[in-house]
Coordinates of C-alpha atoms and ligand atoms in Angstrom, one line a residue:
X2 CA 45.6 30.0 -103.9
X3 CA 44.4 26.6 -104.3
X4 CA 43.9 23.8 -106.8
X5 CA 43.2 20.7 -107.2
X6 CA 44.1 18.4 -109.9
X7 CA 42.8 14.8 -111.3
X8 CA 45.9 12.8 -113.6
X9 CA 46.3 9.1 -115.2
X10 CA 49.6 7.2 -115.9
X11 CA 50.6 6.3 -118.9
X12 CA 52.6 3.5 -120.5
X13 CA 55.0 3.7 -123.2
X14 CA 54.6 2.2 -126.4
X15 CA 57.9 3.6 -127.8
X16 CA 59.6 4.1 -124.7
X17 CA 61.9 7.2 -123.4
X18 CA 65.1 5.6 -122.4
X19 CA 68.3 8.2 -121.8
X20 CA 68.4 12.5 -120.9
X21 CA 70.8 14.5 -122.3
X22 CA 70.2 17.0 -119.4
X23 CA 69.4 15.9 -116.4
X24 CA 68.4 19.0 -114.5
X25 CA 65.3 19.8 -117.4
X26 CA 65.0 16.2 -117.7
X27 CA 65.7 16.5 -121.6
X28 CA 65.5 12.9 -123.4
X29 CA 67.8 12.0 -125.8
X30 CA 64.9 10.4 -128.1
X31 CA 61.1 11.0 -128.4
X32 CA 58.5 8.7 -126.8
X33 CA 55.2 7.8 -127.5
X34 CA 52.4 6.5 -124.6
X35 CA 48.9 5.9 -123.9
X36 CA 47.5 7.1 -121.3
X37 CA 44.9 4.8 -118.8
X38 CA 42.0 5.4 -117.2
X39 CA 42.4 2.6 -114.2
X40 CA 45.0 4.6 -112.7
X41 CA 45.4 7.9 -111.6
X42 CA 46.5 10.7 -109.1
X43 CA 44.3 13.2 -107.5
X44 CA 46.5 16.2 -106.3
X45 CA 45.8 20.0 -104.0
X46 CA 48.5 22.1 -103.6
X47 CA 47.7 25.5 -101.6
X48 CA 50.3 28.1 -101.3
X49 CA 49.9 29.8 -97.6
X50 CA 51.8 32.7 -96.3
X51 CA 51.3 31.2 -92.7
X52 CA 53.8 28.3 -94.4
X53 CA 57.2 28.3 -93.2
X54 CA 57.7 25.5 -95.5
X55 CA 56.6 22.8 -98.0
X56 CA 54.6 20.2 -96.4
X57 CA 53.6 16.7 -98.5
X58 CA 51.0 14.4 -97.3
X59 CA 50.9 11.4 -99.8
X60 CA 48.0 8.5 -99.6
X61 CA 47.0 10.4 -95.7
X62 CA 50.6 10.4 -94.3
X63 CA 53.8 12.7 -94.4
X64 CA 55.2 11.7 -97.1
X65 CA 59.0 10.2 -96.6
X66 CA 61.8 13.0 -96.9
X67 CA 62.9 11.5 -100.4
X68 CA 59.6 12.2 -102.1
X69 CA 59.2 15.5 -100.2
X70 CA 62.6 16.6 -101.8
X71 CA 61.9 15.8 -104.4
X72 CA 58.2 18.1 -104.9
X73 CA 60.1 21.2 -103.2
X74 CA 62.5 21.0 -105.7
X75 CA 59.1 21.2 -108.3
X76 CA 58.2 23.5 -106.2
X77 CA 60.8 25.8 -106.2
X78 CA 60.5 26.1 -110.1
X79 CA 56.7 26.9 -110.1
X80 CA 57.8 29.8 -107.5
X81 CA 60.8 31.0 -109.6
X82 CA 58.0 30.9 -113.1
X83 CA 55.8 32.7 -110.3
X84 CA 57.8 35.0 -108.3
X85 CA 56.4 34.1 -105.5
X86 CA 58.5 32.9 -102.1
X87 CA 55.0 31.4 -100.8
X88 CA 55.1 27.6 -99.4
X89 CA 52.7 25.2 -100.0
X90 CA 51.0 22.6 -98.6
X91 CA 50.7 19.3 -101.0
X92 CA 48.4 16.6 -100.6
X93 CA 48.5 13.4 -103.1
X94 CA 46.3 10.6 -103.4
X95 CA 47.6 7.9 -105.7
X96 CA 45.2 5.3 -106.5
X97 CA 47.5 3.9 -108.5
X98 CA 48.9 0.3 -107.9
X99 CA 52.7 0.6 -107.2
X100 CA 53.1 -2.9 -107.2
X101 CA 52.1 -3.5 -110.3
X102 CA 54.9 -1.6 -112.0
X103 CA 53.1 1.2 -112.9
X104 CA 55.4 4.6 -112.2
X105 CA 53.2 6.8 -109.6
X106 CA 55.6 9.5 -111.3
X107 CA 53.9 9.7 -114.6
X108 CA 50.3 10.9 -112.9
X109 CA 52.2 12.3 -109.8
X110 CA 53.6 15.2 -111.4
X111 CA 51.3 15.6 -113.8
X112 CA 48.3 16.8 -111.4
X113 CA 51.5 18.2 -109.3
X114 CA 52.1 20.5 -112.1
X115 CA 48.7 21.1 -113.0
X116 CA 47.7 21.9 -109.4
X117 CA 50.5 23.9 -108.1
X118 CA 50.6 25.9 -111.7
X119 CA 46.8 27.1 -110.9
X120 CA 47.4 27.7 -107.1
X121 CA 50.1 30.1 -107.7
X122 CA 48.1 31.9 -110.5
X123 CA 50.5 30.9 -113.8
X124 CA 48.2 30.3 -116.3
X125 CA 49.5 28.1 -118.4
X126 CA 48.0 26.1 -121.6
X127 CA 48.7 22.5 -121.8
X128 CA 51.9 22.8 -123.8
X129 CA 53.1 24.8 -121.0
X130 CA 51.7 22.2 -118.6
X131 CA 53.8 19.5 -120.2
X132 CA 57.0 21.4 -120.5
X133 CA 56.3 21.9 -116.3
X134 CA 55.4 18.3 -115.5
X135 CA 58.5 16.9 -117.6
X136 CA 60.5 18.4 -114.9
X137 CA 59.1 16.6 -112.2
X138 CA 59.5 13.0 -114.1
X139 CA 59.8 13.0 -117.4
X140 CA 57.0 11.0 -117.7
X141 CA 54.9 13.1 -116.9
X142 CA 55.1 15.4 -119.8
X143 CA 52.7 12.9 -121.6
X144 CA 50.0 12.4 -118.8
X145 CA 48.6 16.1 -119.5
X146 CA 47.0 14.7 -122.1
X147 CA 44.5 11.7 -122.9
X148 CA 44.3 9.2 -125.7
X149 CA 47.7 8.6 -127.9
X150 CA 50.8 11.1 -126.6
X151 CA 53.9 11.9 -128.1
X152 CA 56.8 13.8 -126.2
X153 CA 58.9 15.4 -128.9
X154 CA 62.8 15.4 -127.7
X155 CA 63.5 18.9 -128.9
X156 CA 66.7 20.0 -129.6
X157 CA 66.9 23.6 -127.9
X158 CA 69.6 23.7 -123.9
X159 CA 66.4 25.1 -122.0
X160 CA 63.8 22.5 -122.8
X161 CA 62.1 25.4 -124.6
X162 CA 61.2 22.7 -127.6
X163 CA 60.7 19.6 -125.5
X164 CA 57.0 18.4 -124.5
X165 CA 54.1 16.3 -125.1
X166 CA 51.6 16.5 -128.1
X167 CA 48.3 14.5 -128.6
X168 CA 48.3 13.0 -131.6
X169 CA 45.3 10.2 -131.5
X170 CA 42.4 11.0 -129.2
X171 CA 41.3 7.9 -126.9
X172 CA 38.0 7.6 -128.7
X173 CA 39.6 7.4 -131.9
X174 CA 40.8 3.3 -130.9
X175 CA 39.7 1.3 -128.4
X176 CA 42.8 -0.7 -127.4
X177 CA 43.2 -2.1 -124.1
X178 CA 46.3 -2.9 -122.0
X179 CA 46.2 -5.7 -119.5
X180 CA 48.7 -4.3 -116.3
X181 CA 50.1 -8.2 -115.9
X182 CA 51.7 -8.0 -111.7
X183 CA 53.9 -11.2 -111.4
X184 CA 55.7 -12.6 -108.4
X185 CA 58.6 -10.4 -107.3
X186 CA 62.0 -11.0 -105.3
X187 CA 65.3 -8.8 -106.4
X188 CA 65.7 -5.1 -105.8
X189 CA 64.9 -3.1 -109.1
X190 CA 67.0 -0.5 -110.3
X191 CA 65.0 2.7 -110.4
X192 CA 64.4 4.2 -113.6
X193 CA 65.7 7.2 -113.2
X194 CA 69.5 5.6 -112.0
X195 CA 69.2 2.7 -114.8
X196 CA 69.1 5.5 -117.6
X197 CA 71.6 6.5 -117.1
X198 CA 74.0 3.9 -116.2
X199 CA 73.0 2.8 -119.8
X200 CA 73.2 6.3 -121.7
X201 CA 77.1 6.2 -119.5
X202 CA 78.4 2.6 -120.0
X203 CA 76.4 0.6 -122.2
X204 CA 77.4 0.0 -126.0
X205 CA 74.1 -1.2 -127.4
X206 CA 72.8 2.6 -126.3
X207 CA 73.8 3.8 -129.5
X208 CA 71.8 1.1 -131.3
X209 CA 69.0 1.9 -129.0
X210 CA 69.0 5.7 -130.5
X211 CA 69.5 4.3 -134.0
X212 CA 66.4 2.0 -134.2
X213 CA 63.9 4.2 -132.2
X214 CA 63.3 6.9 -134.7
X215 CA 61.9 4.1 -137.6
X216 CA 60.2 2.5 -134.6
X217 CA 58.0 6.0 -134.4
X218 CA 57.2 6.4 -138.0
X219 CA 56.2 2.7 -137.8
X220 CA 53.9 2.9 -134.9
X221 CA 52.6 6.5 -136.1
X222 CA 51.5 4.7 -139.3
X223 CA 50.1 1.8 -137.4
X224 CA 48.2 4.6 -135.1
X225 CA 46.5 6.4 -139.0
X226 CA 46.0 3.4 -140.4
X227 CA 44.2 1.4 -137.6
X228 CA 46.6 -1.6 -138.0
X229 CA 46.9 -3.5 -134.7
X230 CA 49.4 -6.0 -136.3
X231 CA 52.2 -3.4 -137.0
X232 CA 51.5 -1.3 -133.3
X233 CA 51.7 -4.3 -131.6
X234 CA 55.0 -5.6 -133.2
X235 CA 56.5 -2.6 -133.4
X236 CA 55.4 -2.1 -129.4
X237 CA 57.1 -5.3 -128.3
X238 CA 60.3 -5.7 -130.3
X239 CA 60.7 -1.5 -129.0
X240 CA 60.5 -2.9 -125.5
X241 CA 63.2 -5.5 -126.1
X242 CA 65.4 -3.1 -127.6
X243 CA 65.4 -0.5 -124.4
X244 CA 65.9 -4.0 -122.3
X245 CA 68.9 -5.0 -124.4
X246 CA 70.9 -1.8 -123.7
X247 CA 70.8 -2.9 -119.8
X248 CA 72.5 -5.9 -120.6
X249 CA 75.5 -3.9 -122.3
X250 CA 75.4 -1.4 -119.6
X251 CA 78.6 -1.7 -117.1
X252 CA 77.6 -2.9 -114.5
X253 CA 75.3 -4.7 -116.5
X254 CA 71.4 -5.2 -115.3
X255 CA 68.0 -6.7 -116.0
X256 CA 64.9 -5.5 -115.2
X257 CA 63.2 -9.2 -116.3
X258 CA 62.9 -11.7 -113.5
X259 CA 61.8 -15.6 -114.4
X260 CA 57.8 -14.7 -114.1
X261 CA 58.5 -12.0 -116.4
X262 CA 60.0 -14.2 -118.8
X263 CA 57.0 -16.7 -118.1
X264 CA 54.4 -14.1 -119.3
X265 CA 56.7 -12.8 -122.6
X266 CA 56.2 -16.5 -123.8
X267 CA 53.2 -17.0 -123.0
X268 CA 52.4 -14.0 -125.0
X269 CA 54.2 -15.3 -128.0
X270 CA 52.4 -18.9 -127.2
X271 CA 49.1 -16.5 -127.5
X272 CA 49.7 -15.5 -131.0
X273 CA 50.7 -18.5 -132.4
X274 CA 47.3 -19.8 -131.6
X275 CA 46.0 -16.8 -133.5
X276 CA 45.2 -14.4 -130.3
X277 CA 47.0 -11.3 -131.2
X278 CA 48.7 -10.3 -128.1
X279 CA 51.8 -8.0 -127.6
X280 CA 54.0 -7.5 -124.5
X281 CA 56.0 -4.3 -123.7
X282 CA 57.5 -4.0 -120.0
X283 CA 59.0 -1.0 -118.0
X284 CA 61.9 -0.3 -115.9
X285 CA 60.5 -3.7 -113.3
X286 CA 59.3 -7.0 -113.7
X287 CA 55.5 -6.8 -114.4
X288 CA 54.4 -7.0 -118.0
X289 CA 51.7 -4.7 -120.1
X290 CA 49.5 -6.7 -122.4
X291 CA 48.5 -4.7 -126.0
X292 CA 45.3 -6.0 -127.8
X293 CA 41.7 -5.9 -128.9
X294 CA 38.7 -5.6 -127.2
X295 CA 37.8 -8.7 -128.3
X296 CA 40.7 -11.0 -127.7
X297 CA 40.7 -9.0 -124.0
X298 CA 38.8 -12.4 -122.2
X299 CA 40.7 -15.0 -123.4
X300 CA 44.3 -13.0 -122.7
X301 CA 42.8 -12.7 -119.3
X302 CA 41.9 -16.7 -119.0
X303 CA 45.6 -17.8 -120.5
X304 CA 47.9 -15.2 -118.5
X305 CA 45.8 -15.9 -115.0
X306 CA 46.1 -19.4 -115.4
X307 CA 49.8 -18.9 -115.1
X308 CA 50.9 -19.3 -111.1
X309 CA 53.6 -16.5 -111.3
X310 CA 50.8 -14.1 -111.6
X311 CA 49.1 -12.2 -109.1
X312 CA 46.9 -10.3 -110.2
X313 CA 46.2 -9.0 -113.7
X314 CA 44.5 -5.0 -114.0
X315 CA 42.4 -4.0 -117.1
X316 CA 42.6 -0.7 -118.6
X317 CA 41.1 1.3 -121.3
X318 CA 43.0 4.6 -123.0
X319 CA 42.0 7.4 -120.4
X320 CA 41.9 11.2 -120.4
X321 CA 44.0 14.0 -119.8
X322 CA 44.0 15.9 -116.9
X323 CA 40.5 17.7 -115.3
X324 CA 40.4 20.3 -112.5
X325 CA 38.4 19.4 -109.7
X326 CA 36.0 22.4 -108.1
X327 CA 36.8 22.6 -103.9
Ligands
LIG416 O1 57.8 5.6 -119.6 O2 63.9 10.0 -114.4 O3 59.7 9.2 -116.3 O4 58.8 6.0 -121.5 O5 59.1 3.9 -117.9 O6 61.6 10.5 -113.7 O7 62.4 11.2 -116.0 O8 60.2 7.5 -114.4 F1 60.6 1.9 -119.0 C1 61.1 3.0 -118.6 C2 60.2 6.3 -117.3 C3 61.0 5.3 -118.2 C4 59.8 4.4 -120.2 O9 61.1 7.1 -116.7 O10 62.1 8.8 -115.4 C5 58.7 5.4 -120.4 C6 60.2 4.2 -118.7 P1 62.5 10.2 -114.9 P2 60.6 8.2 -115.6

């Protein structure tokens, strides 16, 4: 009755921006990531009939009432797939750097599903995994798996069509993405609420949906045919496409903040001195840096000399997710 489960993040290089069903956390476009080996979550959930009721210990600590909402409502849906009315005890450790923009959600609910699917005794295969972890974040559909990841929208009401697939394994190109953590001061707008204020309000969301599908077939050529050129351009100008709808979005917001801006350019500045660099950002200020093992060093040197930034994170393309023994 217990498991415990190992899971990395992921960044998108064709980002998921919109549900059209919240509950099942359905996306109204498909999404493609990589997943990184830096960061990660290591997860043990063990169902107890002593348990009067869910307990969640994140990082050592209770976790705060928010989160542990939020993983009983998980919860509940692993013991409705179960039928079980066992609680469970939950404990996380993210060693992932919040700060630097990178969604704990992604790998949270990843090893979450992983973990608590094993505990119970549903024996799931990956593809089942997915479709599980999606309802935690969605996210975390694509952090089952290593290497290249894309989460297919689907088009079925009950999600029954709607996970991740690999389609490049993380030996097949060694990329690397440079987790860029700049100098912070507004409040963001969480993910989660700034989807859908845009999906809602925003005009531009419509173009979003129209320009996303040619943005996959691009990158999925770029991902056969080795061309770093066409991921990385494709990767960026994606990324300023998701921002734009938050502009149009009533009332309007911006995830970018001036150090933000600072990097973009500076990544721009890069390539026109023949560094191939390419920038795509989340729902926050930080940036992700795209390129080539080679070029890694010098990105490095240009982007730390910068004073709005903090602290800069390498990462290679990671693995999917590994049981650990007890
Ligand atoms: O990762 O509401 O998974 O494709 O990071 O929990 O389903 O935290 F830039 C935004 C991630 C969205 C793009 O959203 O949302 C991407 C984003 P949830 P998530």
């Amino acid at each position: 009755m217990k498991a415990t489960v190992k899971a990395h993040t992921n960044i998108a290089l064709i980002k998921y921006w919109g549900k059209r069903d919240e509950r099942l956390f359905l996306p109204t476009n498909n999404s493609l990531s990589v997943t990184l080996d830096k960061f990660y979550t290591i997860t043990t959930v063990e169902f107890d009939e002593q348990l009067t009721s869910d307990q969640f210990y994140l990082n050592g600590n209770e976790a705060e009432a928010k989160e542990t909402k939020k993983v009983v409502t998980f919860l509940n849906r692993v013991r409705e797939k179960a039928n079980s009315t066992l609680f469970a005890k939950v404990t996380s450790e993210n060693h992932v750097p919040t700060a630097a923009g990178f969604a704990s959600s992604a790998s949270g609910y990843a090893a979450l599903a992983a973990a608590a699917a094993k505990a119970i005794g549903l024996n799931l295969n990956e593809r089942e995994l997915s479709q599980l972890a999606r309802q935690g974040s969605g996210s975390a559909s694509r952090s089952i798996f290593g290497g290249y990841v894309e989460w297919e929208k689907g088009m079925e009401s009950d999600g029954s069509d709607c996970y991740a697939t690999p389609i490049l394994d993380r030996d097949a190109w060694d990329l690397r993405v440079l987790s860029v953590e700049v100098t912070t001061k507004a409040k963001k707008v969480l993910s989660r609420e700034g989807m859908k204020r845009t999906v809602e309000t925003s005009p531009f969301f419509a173009g979003w949906l129209e320009a996303v599908d040619k943005d996959l077939i691009t990158i999925k050529e770029a991902l056969q045919e080795k061309d770093f050129t066409k991921l990385g351009q494709v990767v960026e100008a994606n990324a300023l496409k998701m921002h734009a709808t938050t502009l149009g979005a009533n009332p309007p917001f911006m995830y970018w903040q001036s150090a933000t801006v600072e990097v973009m350019q500076e990544v721009q500045a890069l390539r026109e001195k023949g560094i191939e660099a390419y920038f795509t950002i989340d729902a926050g200020p930080n940036v992700k840096v795209v390129c080539q093992p080679d070029d890694e060093q010098k990105i490095h040197e240009a982007l730390n000399a910068l004073p709005v930034v903090n602290e800069i994170h390498h990462c290679r393309v990671g693995p999917g997710i590994t049981y650990i023994a007890d």
